[in-house]
mmCIF file of C-alpha atoms and ligand atoms in Angstrom:
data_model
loop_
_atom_site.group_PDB
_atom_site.id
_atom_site.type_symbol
_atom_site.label_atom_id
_atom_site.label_comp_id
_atom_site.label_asym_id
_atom_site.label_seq_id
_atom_site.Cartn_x
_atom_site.Cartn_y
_atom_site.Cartn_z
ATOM 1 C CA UNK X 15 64.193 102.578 -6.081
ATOM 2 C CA UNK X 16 62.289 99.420 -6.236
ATOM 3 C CA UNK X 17 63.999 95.766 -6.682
ATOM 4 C CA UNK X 18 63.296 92.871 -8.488
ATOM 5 C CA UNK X 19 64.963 90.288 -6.090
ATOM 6 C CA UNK X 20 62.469 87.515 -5.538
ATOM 7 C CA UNK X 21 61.367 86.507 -1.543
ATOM 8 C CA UNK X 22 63.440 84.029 -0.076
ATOM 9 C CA UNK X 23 61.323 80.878 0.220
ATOM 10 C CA UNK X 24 62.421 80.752 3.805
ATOM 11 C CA UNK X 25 60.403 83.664 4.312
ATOM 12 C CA UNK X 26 57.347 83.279 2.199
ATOM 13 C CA UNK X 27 54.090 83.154 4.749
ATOM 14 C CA UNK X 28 54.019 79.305 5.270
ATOM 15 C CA UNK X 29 57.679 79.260 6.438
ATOM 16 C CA UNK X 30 56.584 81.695 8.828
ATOM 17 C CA UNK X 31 53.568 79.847 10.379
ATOM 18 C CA UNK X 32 50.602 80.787 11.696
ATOM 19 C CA UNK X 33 52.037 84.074 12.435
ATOM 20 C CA UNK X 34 51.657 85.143 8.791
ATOM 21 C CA UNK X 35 49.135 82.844 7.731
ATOM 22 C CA UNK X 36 47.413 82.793 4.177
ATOM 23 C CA UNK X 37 45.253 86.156 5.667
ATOM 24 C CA UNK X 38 47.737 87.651 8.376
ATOM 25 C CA UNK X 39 46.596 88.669 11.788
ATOM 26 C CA UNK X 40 47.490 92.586 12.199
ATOM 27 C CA UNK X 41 48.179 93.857 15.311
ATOM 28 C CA UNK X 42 47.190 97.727 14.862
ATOM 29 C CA UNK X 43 48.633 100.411 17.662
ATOM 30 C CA UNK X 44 47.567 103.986 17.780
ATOM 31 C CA UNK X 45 44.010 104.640 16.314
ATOM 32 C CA UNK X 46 44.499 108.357 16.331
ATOM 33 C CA UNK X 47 43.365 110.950 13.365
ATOM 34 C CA UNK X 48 45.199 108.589 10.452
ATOM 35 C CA UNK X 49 45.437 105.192 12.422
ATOM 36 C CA UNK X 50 42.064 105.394 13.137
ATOM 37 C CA UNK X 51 40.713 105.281 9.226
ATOM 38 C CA UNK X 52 43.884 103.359 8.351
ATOM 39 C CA UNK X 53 43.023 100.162 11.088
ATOM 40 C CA UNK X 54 39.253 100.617 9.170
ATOM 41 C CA UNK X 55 40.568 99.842 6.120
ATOM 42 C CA UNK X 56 42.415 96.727 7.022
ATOM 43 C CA UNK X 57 39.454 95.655 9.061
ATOM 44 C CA UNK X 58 36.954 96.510 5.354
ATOM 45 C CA UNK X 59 39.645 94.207 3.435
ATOM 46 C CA UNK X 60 39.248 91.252 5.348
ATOM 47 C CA UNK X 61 42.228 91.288 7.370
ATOM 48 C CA UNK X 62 41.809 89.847 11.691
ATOM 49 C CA UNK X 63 42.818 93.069 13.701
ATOM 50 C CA UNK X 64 43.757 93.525 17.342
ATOM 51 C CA UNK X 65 44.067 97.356 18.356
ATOM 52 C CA UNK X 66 45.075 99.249 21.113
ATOM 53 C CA UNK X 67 45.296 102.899 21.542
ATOM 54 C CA UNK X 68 46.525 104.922 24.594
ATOM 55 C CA UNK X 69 43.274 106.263 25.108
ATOM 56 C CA UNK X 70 40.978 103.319 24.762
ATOM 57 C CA UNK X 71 37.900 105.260 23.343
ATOM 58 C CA UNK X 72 39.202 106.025 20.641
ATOM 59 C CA UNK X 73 39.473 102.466 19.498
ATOM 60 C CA UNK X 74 36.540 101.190 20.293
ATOM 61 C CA UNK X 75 34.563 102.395 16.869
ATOM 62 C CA UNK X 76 36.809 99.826 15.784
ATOM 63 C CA UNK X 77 35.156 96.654 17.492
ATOM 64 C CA UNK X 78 32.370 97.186 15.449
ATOM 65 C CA UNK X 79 33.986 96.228 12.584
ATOM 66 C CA UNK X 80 35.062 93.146 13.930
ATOM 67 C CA UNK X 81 38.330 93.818 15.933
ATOM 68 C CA UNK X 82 39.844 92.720 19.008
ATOM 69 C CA UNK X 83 40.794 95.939 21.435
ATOM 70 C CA UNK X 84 43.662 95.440 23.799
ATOM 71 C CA UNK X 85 44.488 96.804 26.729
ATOM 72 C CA UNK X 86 48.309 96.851 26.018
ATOM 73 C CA UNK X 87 50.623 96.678 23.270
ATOM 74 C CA UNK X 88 51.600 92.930 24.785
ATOM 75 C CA UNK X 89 48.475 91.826 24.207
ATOM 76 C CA UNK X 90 47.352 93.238 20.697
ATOM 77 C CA UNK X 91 50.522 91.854 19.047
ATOM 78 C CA UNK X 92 49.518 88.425 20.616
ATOM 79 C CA UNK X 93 49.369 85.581 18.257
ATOM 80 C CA UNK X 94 49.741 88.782 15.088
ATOM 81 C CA UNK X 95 52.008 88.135 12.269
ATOM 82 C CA UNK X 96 52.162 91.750 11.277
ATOM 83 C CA UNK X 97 52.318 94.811 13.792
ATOM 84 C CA UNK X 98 51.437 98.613 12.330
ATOM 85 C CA UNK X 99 52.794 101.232 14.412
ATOM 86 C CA UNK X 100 51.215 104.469 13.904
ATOM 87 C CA UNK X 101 51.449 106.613 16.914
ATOM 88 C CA UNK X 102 52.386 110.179 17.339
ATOM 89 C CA UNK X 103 56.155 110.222 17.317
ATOM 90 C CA UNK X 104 59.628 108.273 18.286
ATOM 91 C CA UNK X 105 59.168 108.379 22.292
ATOM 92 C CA UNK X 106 55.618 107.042 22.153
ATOM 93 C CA UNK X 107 56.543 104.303 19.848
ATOM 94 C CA UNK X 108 59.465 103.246 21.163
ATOM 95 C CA UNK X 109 57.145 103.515 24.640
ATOM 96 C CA UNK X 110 54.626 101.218 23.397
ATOM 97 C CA UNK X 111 57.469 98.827 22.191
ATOM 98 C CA UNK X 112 59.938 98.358 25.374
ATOM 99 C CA UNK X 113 57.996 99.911 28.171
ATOM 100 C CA UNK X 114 55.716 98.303 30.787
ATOM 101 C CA UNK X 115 53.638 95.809 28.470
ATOM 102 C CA UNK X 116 55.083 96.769 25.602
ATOM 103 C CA UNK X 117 55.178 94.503 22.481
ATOM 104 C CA UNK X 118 59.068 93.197 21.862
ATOM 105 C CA UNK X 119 59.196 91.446 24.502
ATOM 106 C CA UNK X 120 56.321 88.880 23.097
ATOM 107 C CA UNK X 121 56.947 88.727 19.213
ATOM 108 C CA UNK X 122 59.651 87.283 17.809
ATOM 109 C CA UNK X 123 59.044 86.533 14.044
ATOM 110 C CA UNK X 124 56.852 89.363 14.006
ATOM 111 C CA UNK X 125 56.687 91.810 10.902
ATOM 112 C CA UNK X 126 56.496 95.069 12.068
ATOM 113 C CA UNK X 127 55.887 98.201 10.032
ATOM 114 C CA UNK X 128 56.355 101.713 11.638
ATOM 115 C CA UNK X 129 54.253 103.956 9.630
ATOM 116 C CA UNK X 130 54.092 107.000 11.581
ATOM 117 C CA UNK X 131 56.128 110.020 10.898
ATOM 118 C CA UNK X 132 59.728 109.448 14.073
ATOM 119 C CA UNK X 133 62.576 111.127 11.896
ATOM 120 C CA UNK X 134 65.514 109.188 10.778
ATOM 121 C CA UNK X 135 67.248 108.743 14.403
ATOM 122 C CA UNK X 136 63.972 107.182 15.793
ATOM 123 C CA UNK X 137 64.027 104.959 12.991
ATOM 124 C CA UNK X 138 67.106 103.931 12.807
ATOM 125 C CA UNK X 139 66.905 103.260 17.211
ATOM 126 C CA UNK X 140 63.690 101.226 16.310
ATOM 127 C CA UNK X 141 65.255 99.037 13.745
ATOM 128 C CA UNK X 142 68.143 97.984 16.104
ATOM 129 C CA UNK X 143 65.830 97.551 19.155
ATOM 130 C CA UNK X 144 63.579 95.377 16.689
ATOM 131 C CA UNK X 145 66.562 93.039 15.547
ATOM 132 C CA UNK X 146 67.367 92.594 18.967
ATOM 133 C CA UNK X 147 63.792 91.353 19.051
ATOM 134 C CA UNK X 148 64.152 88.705 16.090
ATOM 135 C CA UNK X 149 61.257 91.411 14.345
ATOM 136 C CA UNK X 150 61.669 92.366 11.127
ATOM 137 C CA UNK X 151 61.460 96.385 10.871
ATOM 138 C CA UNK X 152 60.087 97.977 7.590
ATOM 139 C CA UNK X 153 59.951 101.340 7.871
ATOM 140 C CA UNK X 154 57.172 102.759 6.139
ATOM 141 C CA UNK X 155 55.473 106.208 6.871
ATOM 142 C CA UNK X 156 53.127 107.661 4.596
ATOM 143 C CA UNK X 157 52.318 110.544 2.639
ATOM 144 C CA UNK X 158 49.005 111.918 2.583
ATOM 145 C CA UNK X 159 46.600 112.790 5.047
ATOM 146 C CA UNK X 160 43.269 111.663 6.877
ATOM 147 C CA UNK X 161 41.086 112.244 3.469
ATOM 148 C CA UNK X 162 43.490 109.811 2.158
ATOM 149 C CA UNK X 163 44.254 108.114 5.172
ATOM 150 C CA UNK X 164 40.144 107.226 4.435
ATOM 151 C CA UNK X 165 39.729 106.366 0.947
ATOM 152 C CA UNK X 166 42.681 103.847 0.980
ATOM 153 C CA UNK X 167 44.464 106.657 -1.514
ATOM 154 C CA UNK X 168 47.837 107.112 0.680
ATOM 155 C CA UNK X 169 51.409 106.416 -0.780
ATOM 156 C CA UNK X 170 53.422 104.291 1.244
ATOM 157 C CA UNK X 171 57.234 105.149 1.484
ATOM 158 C CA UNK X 172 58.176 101.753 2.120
ATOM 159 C CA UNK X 173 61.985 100.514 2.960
ATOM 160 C CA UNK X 174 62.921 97.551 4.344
ATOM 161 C CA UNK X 175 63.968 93.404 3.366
ATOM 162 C CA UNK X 176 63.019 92.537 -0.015
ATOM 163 C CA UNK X 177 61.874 88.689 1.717
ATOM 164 C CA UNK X 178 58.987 90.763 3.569
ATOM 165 C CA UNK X 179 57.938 92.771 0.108
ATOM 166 C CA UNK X 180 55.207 90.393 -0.998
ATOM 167 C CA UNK X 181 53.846 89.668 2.344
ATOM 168 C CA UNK X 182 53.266 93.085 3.010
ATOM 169 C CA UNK X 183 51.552 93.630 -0.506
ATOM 170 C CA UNK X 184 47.853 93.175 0.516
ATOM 171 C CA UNK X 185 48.520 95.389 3.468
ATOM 172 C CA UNK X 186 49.631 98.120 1.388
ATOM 173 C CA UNK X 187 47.212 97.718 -0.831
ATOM 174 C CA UNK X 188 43.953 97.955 1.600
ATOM 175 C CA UNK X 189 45.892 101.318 2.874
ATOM 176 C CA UNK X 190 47.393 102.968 -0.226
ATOM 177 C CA UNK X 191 46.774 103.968 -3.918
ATOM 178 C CA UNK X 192 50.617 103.360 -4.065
ATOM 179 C CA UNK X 193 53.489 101.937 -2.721
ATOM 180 C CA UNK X 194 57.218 102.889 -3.470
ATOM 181 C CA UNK X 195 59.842 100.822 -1.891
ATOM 182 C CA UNK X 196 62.978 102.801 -1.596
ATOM 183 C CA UNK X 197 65.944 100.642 -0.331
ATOM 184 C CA UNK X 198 67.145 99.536 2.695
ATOM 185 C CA UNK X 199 64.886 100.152 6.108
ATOM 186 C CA UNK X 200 65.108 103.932 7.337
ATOM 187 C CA UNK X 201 64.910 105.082 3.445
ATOM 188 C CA UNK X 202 61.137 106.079 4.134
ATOM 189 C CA UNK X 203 61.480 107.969 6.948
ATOM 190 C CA UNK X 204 64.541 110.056 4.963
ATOM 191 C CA UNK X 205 62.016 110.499 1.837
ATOM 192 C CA UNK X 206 58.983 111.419 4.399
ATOM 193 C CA UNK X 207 61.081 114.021 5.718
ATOM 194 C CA UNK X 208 62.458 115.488 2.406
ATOM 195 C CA UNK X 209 58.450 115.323 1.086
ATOM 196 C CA UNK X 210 57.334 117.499 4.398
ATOM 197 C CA UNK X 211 59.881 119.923 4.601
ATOM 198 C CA UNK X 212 58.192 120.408 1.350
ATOM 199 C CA UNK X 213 55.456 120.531 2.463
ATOM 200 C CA UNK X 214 55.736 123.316 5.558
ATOM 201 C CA UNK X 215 57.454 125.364 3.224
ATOM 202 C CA UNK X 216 54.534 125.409 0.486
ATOM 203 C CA UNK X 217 52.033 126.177 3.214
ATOM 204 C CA UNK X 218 54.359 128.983 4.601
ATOM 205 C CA UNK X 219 54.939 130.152 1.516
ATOM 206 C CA UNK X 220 50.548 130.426 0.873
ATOM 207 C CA UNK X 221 49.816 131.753 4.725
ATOM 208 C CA UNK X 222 52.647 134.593 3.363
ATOM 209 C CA UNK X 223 51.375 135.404 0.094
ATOM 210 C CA UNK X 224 47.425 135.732 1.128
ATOM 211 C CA UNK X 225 48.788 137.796 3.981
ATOM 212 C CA UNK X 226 50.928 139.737 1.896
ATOM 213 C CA UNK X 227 47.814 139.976 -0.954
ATOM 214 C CA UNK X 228 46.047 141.434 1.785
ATOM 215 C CA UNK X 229 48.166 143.573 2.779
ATOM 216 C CA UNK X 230 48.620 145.230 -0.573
ATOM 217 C CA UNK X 231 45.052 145.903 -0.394
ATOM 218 C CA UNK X 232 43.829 142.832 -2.719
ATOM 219 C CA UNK X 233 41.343 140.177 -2.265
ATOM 220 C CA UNK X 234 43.603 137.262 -1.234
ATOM 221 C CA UNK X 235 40.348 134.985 -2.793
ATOM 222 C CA UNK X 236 41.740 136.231 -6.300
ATOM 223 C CA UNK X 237 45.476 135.346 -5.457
ATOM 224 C CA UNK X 238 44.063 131.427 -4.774
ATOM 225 C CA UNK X 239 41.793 131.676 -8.087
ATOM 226 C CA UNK X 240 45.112 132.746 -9.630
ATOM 227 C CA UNK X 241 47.010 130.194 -8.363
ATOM 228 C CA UNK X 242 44.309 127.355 -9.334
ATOM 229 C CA UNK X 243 44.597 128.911 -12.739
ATOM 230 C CA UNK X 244 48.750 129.031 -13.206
ATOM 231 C CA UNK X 245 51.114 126.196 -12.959
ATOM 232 C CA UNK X 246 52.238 128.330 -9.782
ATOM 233 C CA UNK X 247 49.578 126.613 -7.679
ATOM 234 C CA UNK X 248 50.246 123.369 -6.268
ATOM 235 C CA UNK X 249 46.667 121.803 -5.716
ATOM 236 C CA UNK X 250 47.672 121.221 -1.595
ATOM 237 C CA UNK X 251 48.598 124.774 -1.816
ATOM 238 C CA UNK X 252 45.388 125.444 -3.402
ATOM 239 C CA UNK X 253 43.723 123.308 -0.843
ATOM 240 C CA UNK X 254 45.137 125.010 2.202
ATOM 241 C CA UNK X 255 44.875 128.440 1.129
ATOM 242 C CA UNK X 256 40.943 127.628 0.603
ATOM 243 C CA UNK X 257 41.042 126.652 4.579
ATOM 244 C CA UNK X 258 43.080 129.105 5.230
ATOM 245 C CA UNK X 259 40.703 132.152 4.039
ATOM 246 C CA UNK X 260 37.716 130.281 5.232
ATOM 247 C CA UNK X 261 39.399 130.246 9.152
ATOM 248 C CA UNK X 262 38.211 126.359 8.824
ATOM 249 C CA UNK X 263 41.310 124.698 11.067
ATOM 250 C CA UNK X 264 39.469 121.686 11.640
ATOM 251 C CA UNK X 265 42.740 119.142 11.806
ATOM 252 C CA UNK X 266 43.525 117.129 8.484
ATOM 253 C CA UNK X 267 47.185 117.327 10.059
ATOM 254 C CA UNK X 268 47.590 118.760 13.335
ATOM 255 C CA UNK X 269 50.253 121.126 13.427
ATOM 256 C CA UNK X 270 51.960 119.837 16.473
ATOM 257 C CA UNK X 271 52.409 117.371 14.245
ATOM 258 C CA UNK X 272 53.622 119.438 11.474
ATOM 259 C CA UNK X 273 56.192 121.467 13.797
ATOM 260 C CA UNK X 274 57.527 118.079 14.760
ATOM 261 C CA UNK X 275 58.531 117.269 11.455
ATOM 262 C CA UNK X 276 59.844 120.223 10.302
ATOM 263 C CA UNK X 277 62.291 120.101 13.328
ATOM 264 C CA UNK X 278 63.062 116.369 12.562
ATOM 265 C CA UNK X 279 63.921 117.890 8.951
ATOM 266 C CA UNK X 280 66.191 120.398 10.396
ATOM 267 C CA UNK X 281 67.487 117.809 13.050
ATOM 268 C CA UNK X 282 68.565 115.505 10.158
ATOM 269 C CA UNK X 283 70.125 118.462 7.901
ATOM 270 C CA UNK X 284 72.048 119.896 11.165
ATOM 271 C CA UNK X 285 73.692 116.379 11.611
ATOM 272 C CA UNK X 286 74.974 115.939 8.235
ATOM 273 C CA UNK X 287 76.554 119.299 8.693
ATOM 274 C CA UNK X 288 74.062 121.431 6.727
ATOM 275 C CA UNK X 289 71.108 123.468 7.166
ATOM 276 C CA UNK X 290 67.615 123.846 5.559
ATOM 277 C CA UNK X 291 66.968 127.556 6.008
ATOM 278 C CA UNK X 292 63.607 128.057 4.502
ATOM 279 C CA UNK X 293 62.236 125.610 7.184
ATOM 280 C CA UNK X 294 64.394 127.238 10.111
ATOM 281 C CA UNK X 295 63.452 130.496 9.186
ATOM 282 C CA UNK X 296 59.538 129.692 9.980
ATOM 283 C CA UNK X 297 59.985 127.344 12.762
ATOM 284 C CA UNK X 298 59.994 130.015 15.667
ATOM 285 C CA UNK X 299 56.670 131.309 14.214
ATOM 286 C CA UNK X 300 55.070 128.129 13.730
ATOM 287 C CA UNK X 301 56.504 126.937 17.259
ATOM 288 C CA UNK X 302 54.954 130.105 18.972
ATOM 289 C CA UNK X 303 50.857 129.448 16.554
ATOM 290 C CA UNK X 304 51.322 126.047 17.778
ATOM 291 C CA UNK X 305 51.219 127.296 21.533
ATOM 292 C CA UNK X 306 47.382 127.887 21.124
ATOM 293 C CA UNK X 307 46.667 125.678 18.124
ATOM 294 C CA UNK X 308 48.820 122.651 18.280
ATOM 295 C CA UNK X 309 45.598 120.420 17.845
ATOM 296 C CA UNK X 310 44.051 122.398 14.725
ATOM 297 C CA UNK X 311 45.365 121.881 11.407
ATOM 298 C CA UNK X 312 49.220 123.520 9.956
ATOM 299 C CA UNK X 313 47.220 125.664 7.679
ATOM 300 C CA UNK X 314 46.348 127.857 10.955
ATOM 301 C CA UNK X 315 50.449 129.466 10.649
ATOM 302 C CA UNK X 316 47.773 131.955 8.439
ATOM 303 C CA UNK X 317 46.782 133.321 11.775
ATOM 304 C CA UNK X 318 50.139 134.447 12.649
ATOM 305 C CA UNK X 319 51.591 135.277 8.945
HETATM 306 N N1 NAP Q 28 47.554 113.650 9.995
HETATM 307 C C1 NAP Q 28 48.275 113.605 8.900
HETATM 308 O O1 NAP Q 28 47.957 114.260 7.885
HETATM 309 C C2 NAP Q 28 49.485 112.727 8.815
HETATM 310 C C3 NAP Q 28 49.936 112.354 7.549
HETATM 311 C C4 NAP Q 28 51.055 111.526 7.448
HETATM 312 C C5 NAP Q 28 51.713 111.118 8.595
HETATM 313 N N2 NAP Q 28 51.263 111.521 9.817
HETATM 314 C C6 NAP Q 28 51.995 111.042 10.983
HETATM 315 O O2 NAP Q 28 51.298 109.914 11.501
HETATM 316 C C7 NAP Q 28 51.421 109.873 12.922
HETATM 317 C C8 NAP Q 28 50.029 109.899 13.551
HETATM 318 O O3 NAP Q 28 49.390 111.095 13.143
HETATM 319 P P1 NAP Q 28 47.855 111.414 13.497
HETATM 320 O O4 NAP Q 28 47.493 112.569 12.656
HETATM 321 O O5 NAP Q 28 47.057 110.175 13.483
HETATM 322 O O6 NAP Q 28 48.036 111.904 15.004
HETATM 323 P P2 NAP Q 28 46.970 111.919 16.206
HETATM 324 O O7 NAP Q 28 45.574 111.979 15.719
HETATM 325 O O8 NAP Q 28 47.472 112.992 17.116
HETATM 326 O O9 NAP Q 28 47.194 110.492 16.880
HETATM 327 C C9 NAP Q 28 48.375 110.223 17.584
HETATM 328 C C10 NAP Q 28 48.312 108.811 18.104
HETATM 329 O O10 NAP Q 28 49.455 108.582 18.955
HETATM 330 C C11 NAP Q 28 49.013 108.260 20.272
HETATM 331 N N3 NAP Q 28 49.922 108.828 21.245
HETATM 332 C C12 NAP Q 28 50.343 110.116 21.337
HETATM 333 N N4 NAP Q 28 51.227 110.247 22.355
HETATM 334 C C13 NAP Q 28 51.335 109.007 22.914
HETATM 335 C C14 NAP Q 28 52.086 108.485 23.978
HETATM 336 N N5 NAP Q 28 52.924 109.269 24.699
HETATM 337 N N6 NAP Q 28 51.972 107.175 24.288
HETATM 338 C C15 NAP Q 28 51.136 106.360 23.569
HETATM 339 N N7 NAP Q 28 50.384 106.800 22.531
HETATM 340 C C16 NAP Q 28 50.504 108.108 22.202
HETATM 341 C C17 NAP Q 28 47.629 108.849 20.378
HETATM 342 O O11 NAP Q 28 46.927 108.206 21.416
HETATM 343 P P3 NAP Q 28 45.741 108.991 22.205
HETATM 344 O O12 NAP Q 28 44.502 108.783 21.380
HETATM 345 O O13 NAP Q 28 45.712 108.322 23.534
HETATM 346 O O14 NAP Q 28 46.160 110.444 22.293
HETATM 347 C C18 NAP Q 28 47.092 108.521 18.985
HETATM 348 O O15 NAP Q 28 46.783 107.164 18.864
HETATM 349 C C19 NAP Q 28 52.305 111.054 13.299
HETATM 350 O O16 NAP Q 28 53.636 110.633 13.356
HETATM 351 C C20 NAP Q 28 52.116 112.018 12.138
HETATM 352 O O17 NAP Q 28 53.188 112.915 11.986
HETATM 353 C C21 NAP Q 28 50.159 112.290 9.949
#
């Protein structure tokens, strides 16, 4: 999972000049619901930032801790030695890196590490547009979500060149409690989308069994206090079911978001020839909750269970 091979000295942060000086500049894109605490982090650990987001006001909080907010992608990754990508999905990244303004065509010898959730095709497109580039793509989405995303507590599924590791280790470390590398870039994204198939699957599974509790005519409040109490409770399961009886949908992870991955799951499966039929089972459902709540959090697929 993780290697030992020591970073080239042809890559170590003096061979790469001032773009990855001692403290690198970061070029930070997307400041949304995780970017947004993510970019703070960075900012809190010393690191020079230059943001941009789609929708400028959401960046701005950011200025206030000292960074620089673009007006493009061009210009944010100007004079960066590191670029985090965390925007919504494949189209919007690959948007903000080869459409008008976009960042490739400015950076080469830039580091750049796609952390939001694109699915294994997006990846793997990224990667090749990036080497076309002379960037180095490390693939690196993350598990956990904006409480996380705040306390610096996320784990990084990182993949990528071993000669980029070290650099990238007081990144990860201002954003994560953890960080796994996995192998060769586009190994993340494959272990991101394993972990949140997972993931809609639990939280089916708890939107069915309170609804089902209920059903049967018992307090679904004593099903969660039985799960907290059994090793059948997962503590996210645990967590969500909580939310889930107390009709709080205030987004931790939007479930636009949440529907997007589970079809990237199924995507991936369906092209190796197989199927994951748990998570195409509650896909039309979720699909059809998400019409009115895309924006509120996955654990409102109670609504409809
Ligand atoms: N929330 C979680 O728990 C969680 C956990 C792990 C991974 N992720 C993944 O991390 C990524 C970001 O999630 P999030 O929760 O931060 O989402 P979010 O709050 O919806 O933010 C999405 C970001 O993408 C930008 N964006 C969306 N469409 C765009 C487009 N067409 N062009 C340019 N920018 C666009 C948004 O800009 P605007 O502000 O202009 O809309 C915003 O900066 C997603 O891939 C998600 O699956 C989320």
């Amino acid at each position: 999972m993780t290697s030992t091979q020591p970073p080239s000295p042809h890559d170590t942060p003096a061979a790469l000049g001032d773009r990855t000086a001692k403290t690198p500049v970061i070029a930070f894109l997307g400041t949304g619901r995780m970017g947004s605490p993510m970019a703070e982090n960075l900012a809190r650990s010393g690191f020079q930032l230059r943001v941009w987001n789609r929708t400028s006001s959401r960046a701005t909080a950011l200025a206030e801790q000292g960074a620089f907010v673009a007006h493009t992608p061009a210009e944010a990754v100007q004079g960066a030695g590191i670029l985090i990508t965390m925007l919504a999905d494949g189209p919007a990244t690959e948007r903000a890196a080869n459409g008008p303004d976009g960042f490739l065509a400015r950076c080469p010898g830039l580091i750049w590490v796609q952390m939001a959730t694109v699915g294994a095709r997006w990846s793997a497109r990224l990667a090749v547009t990036a080497g076309r580039h002379g960037v180095t793509f490390v693939d690196a989405p993350v598990s956990g979500s904006q409480g996380p995303a705040r306390t610096g507590q996320l784990l990084i599924l990182a993949s990528g060149p071993d000669r980029v590791r070290d650099i990238l280790v007081p990144v990860f470390g201002a954003l994560g409690r953890a960080t796994v590398w996995l192998g060769p870039a586009g190994d993340g994204t494959k272990a991101k989308l394993v972990l949140n198939s997972w993931l809609v699957d639990l939280v089916e599974a708890t939107a069915e069994v309170l609804s089902f509790a209920g059903r049967l005519g018992l307090d679904p409040a004593s099903i969660v206090e039985l799960l907290r109490v059994t090793p059948l409770g997962s503590p996210y399961a645990v967590q969500k079911a909580g939310t889930m009886l107390a009709g709080d949908f205030a987004p931790a992870f939007a479930l636009k978001h949440a529907v997007k991955d589970a079809e990237l799951a199924v995507q991936a499966a369906y092209g190796l020839g197989t199927h994951l039929p748990l998570t195409e089972a509650l896909l039309p459902r979720w699909r059809h909750t998400a019409l009115e709540h895309a924006d509120d959090d996955l654990s409102a697929v109670y609504i409809t269970a």
